[in-house]
Tab-separated table of C-alpha atoms and ligand atoms in Angstrom:
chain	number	residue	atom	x	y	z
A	14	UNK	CA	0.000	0.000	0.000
A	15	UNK	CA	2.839	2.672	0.988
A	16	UNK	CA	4.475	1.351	-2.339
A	17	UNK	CA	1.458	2.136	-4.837
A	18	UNK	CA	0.812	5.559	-2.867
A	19	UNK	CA	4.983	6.565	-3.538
A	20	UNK	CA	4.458	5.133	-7.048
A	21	UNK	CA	1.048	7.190	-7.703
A	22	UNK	CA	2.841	10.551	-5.964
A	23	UNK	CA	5.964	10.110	-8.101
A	24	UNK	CA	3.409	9.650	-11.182
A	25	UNK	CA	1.809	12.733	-10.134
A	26	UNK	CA	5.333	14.576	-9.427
A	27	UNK	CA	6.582	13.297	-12.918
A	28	UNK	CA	3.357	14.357	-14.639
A	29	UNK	CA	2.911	17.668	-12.678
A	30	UNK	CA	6.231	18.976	-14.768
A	31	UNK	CA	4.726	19.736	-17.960
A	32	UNK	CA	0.720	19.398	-17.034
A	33	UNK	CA	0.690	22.261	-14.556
A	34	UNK	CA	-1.624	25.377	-14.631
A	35	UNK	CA	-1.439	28.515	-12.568
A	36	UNK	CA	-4.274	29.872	-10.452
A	37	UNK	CA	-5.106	33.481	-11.528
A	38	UNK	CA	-5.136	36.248	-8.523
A	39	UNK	CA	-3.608	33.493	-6.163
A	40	UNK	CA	-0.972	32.122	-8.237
A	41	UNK	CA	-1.068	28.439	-6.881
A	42	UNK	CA	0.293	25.669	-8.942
A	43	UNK	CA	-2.243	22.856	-9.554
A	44	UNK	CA	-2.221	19.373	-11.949
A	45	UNK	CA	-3.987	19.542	-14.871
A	46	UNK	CA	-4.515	16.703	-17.437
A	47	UNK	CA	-7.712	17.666	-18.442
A	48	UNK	CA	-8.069	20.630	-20.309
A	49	UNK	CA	-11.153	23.104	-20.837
A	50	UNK	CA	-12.207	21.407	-24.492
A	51	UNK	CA	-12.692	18.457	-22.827
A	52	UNK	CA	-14.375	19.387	-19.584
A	53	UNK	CA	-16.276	22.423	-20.749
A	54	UNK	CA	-18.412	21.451	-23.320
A	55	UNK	CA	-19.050	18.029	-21.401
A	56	UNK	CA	-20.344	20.333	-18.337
A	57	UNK	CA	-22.556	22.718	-20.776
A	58	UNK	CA	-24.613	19.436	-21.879
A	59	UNK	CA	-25.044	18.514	-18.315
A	60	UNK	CA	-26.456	22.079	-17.595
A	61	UNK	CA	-28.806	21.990	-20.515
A	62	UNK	CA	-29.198	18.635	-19.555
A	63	UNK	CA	-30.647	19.730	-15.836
A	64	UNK	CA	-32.531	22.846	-17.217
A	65	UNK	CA	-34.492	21.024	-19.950
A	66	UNK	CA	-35.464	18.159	-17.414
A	67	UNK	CA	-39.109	17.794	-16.575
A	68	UNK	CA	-38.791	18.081	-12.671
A	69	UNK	CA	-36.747	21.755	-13.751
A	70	UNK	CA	-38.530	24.448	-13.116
A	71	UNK	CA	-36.310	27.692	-14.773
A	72	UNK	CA	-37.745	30.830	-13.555
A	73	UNK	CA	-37.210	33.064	-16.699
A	74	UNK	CA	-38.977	36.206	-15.790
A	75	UNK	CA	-39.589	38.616	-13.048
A	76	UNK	CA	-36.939	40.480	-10.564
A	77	UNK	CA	-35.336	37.879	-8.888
A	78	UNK	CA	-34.249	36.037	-12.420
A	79	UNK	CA	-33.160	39.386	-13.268
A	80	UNK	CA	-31.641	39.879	-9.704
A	81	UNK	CA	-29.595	36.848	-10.761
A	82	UNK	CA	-28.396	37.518	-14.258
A	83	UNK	CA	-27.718	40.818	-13.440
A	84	UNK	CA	-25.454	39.982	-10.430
A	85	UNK	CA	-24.098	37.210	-12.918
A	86	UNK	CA	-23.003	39.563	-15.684
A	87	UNK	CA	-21.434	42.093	-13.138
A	88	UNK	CA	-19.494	39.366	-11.651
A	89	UNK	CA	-18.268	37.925	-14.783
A	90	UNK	CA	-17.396	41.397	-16.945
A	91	UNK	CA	-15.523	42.037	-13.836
A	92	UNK	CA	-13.541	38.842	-13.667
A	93	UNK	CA	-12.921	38.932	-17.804
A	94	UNK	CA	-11.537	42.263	-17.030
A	95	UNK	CA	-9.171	40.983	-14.383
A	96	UNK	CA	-8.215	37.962	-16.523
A	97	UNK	CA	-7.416	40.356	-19.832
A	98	UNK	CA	-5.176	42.827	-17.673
A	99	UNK	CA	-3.663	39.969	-16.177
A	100	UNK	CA	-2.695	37.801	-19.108
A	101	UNK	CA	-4.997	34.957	-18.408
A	102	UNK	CA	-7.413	36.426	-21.134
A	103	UNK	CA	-6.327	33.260	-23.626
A	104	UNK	CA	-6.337	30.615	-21.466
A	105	UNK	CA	-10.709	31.224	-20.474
A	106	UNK	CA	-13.114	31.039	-23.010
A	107	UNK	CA	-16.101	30.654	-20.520
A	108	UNK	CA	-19.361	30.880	-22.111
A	109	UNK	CA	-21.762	32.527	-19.441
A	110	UNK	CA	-25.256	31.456	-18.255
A	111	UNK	CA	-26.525	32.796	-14.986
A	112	UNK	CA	-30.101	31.036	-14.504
A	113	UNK	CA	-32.987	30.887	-11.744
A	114	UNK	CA	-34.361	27.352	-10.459
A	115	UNK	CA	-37.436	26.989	-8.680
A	116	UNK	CA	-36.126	24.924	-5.947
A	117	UNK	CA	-36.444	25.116	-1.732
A	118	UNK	CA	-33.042	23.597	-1.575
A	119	UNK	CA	-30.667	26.661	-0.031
A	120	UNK	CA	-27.940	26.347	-3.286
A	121	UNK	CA	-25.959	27.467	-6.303
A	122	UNK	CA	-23.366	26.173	-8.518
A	123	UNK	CA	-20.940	27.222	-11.346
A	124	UNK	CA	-19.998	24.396	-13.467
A	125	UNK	CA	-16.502	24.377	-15.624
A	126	UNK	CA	-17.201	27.004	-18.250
A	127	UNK	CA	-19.267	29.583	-16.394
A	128	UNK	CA	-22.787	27.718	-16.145
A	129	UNK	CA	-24.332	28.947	-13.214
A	130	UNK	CA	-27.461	28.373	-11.352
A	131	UNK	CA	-29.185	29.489	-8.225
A	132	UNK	CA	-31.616	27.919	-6.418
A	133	UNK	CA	-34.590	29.569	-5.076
A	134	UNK	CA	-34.176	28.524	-1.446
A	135	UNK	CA	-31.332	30.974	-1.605
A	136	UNK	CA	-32.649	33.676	-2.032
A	137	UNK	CA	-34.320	34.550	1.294
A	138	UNK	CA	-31.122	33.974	3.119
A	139	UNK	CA	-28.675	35.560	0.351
A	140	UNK	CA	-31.301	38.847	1.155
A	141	UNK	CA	-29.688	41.078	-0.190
A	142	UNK	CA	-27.833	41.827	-4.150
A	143	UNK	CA	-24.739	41.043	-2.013
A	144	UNK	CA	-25.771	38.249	-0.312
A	145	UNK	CA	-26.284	37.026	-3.626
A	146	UNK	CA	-23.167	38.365	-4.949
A	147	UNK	CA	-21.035	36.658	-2.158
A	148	UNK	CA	-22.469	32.525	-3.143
A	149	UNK	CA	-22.547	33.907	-6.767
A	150	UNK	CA	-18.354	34.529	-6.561
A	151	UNK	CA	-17.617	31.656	-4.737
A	152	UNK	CA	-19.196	29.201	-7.022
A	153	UNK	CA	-17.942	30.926	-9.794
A	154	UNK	CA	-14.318	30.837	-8.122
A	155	UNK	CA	-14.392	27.175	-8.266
A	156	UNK	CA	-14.629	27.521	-11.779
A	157	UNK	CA	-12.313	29.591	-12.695
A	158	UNK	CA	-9.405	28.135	-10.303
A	159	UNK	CA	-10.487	24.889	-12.260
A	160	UNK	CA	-11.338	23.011	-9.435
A	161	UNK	CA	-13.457	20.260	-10.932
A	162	UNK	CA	-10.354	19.825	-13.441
A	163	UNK	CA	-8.280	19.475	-10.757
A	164	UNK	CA	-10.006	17.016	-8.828
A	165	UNK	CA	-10.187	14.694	-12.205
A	166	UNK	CA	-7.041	15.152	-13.364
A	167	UNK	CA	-5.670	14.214	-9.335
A	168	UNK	CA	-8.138	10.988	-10.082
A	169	UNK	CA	-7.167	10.151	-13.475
A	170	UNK	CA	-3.220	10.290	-11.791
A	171	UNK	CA	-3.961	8.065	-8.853
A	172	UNK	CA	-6.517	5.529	-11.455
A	173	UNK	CA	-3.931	5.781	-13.730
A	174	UNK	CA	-0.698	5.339	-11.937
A	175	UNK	CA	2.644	5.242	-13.504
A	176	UNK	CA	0.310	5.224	-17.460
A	177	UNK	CA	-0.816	8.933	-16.278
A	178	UNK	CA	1.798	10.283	-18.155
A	179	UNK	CA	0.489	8.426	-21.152
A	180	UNK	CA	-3.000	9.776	-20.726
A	181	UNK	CA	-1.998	13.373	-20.106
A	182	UNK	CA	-1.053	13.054	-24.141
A	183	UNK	CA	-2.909	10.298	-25.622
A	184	UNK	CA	-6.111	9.911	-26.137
A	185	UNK	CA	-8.296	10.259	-22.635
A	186	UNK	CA	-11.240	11.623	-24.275
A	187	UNK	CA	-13.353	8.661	-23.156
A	188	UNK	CA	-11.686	8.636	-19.637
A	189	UNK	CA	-12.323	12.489	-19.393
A	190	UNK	CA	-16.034	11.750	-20.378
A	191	UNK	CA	-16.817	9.077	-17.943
A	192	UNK	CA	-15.296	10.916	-15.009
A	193	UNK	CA	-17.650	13.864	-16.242
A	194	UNK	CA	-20.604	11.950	-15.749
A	195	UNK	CA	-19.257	10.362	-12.570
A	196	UNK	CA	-18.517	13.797	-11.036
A	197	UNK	CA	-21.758	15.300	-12.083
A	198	UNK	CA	-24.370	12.439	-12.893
A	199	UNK	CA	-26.346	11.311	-15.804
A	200	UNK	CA	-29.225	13.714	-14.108
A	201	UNK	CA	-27.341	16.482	-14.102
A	202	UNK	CA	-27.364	16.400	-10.064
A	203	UNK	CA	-24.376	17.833	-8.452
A	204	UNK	CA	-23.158	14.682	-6.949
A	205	UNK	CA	-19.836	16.098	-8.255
A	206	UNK	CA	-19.241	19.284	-6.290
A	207	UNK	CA	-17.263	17.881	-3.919
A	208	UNK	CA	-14.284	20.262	-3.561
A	209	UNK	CA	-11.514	19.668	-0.599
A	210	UNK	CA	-11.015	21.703	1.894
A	211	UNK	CA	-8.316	23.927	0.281
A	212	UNK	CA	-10.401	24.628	-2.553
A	213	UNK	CA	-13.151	25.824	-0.748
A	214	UNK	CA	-10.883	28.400	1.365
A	215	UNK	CA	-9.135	29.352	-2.266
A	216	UNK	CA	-13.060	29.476	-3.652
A	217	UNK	CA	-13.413	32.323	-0.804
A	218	UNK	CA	-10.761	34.275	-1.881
A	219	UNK	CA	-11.632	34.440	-5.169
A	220	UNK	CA	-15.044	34.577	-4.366
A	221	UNK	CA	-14.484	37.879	-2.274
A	222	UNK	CA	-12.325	39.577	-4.555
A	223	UNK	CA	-14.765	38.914	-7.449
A	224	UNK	CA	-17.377	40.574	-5.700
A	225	UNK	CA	-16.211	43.845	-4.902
A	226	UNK	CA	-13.979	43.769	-8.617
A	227	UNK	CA	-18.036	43.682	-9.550
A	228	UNK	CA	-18.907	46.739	-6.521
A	229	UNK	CA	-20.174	44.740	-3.830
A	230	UNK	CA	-18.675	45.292	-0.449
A	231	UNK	CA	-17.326	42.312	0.700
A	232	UNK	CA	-17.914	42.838	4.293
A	233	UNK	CA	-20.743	41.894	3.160
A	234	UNK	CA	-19.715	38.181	3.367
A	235	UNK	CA	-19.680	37.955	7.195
A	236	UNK	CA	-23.430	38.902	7.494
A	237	UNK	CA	-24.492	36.298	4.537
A	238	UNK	CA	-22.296	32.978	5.935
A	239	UNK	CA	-23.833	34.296	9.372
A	240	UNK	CA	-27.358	33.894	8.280
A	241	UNK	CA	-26.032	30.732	6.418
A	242	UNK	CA	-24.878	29.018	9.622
A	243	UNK	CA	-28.298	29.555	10.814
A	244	UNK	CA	-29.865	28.491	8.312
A	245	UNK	CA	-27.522	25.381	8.148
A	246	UNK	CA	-29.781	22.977	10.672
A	247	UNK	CA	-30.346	18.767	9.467
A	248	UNK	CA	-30.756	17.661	6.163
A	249	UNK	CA	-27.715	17.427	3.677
A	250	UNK	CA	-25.513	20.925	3.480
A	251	UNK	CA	-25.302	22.661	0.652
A	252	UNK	CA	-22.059	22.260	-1.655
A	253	UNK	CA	-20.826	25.309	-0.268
A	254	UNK	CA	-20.673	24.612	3.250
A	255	UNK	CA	-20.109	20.915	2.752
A	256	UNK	CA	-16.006	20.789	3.431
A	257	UNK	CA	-15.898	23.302	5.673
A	258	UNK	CA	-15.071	22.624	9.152
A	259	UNK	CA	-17.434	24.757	10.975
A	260	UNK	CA	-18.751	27.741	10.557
A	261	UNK	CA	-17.081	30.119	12.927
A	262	UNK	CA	-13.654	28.759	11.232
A	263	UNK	CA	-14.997	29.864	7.921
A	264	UNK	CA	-16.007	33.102	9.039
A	265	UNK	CA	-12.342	33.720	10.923
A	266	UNK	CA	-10.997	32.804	7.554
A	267	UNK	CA	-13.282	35.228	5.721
A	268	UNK	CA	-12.306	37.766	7.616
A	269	UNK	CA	-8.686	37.930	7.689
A	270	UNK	CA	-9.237	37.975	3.446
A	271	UNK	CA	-11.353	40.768	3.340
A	272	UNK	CA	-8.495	43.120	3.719
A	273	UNK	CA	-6.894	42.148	0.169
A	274	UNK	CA	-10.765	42.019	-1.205
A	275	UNK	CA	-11.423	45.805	-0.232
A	276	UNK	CA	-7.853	46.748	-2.232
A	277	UNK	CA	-9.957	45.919	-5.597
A	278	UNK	CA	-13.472	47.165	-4.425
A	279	UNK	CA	-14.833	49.986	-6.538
A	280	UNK	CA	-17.802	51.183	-4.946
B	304	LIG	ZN1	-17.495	25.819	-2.556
């Protein structure tokens, strides 16, 4: 067992050399064998996938879908205009989507790519634009620091061993689509959104300094994971307080970021 874990990490290690992307805003280093034409267009299905289902209900009109795409196109000119004036312009070609789902579940999710949906259950506890604005730029920091990618291309390492460094150049196409619909299911559920610890702190981050790049303060935050914790009593947590490991620890965290959030807040 200690052997096959050395063996996977010195596949990883070997394969990390030349399939290694950079994290805009926090610059970390992460794996990637699986690039965005292979994930992206496999997550857009999904999406249209879950929107065209039957038991979907998209709300397409009225204030709070507007609420939502609104918030969604602020936060996303914002971050295009980071990534152009920070040479990452080339390497995302996200095609937005910011839609409304009737839903009491308290949620949201951005898939690879920029699909994004928000629950209606979040809305009475998101309250306010900001509120809104703070869940919006977290999910949407998963996807741009690749998360999902990262997690796939860390399984497709570990499944394949010392042959990773074959599939990080041959064809994986049907590797990369299976672990799609593993990580997000045939039903376009979000089985997949499990993100580790580290991701979810780095998903803050980004998540803060998105929102006030897009002019929401994000002291903000505090108030909405406050009314989250609340909120947060039996039944299955939502994928954005699922890996954390409590709520005060979160909020602690939050706070010592907001500082480097408020140096990019335009009110
Ligand atoms: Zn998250």
């Amino acid at each position: 067992m200690k052997h096959l874990k050395l063996f996977a990490a010195t596949a990883i290690a070997s394969v990390a050399l030349y399939a290694c992307s950079t994290v805009p805003l926090t610059g970390r280093s992460q794996l990637s064998l699986v690039s965005d034409d292979q994930i992206n267009p496999a997550a857009a299905a999904s999406y249209q996938q879950l929107l065209s289902s039957p038991s979907t209900k998209v709300i397409n009109s009225g204030t709070d879908a507007q609420r939502v795409k609104r918030i969604g196109g602020q936060l996303a000119s914002a971050i295009e205009q980071y990534l152009r004036s920070n040479g990452y312009a080339d390497q995302y070609k996200f095609n937005w989507e910011f839609n409304l789902i009737q839903s009491p579940e308290v949620n949201a999710f951005c898939m690879p790519g920029g699909k994004v949906a928000v629950y209606s259950g979040l809305l009475p506890v998101a309250k306010t634009d900001a509120g809104l604005a703070v869940v919006m730029g977290h999910e949407i920091g998963h996807a741009i620091a690749r998360h999902s990618a990262e997690r796939m291309s860390q399984e497709l390492a570990l499944q394949a061993g010392g042959s990773a460094v074959g599939a990080a150049t041959g064809n994986k196409s049907a590797v990369t689509q299976a672990l799609v619909s593993q990580l997000y299911g045939v039903t376009g559920q979000l089985a997949l959104l499990k993100y580790s610890r580290s991701q979810e702190s780095e998903a803050d981050r980004l998540g803060l300094t998105f929102m006030a790049m897009a002019g929401y303060n994000p002291n903000e935050a505090v108030g909405f994971w406050q009314r989250m914790a609340a909120q947060n009593k039996g039944g299955a947590p939502p994928e954005f307080l699922s890996t954390h490991p409590s709520d005060a620890t979160r909020i602690a965290n939050l706070q010592k970021l907001i500082p480097e959030a408020m140096k990019y807040y335009k009110r």
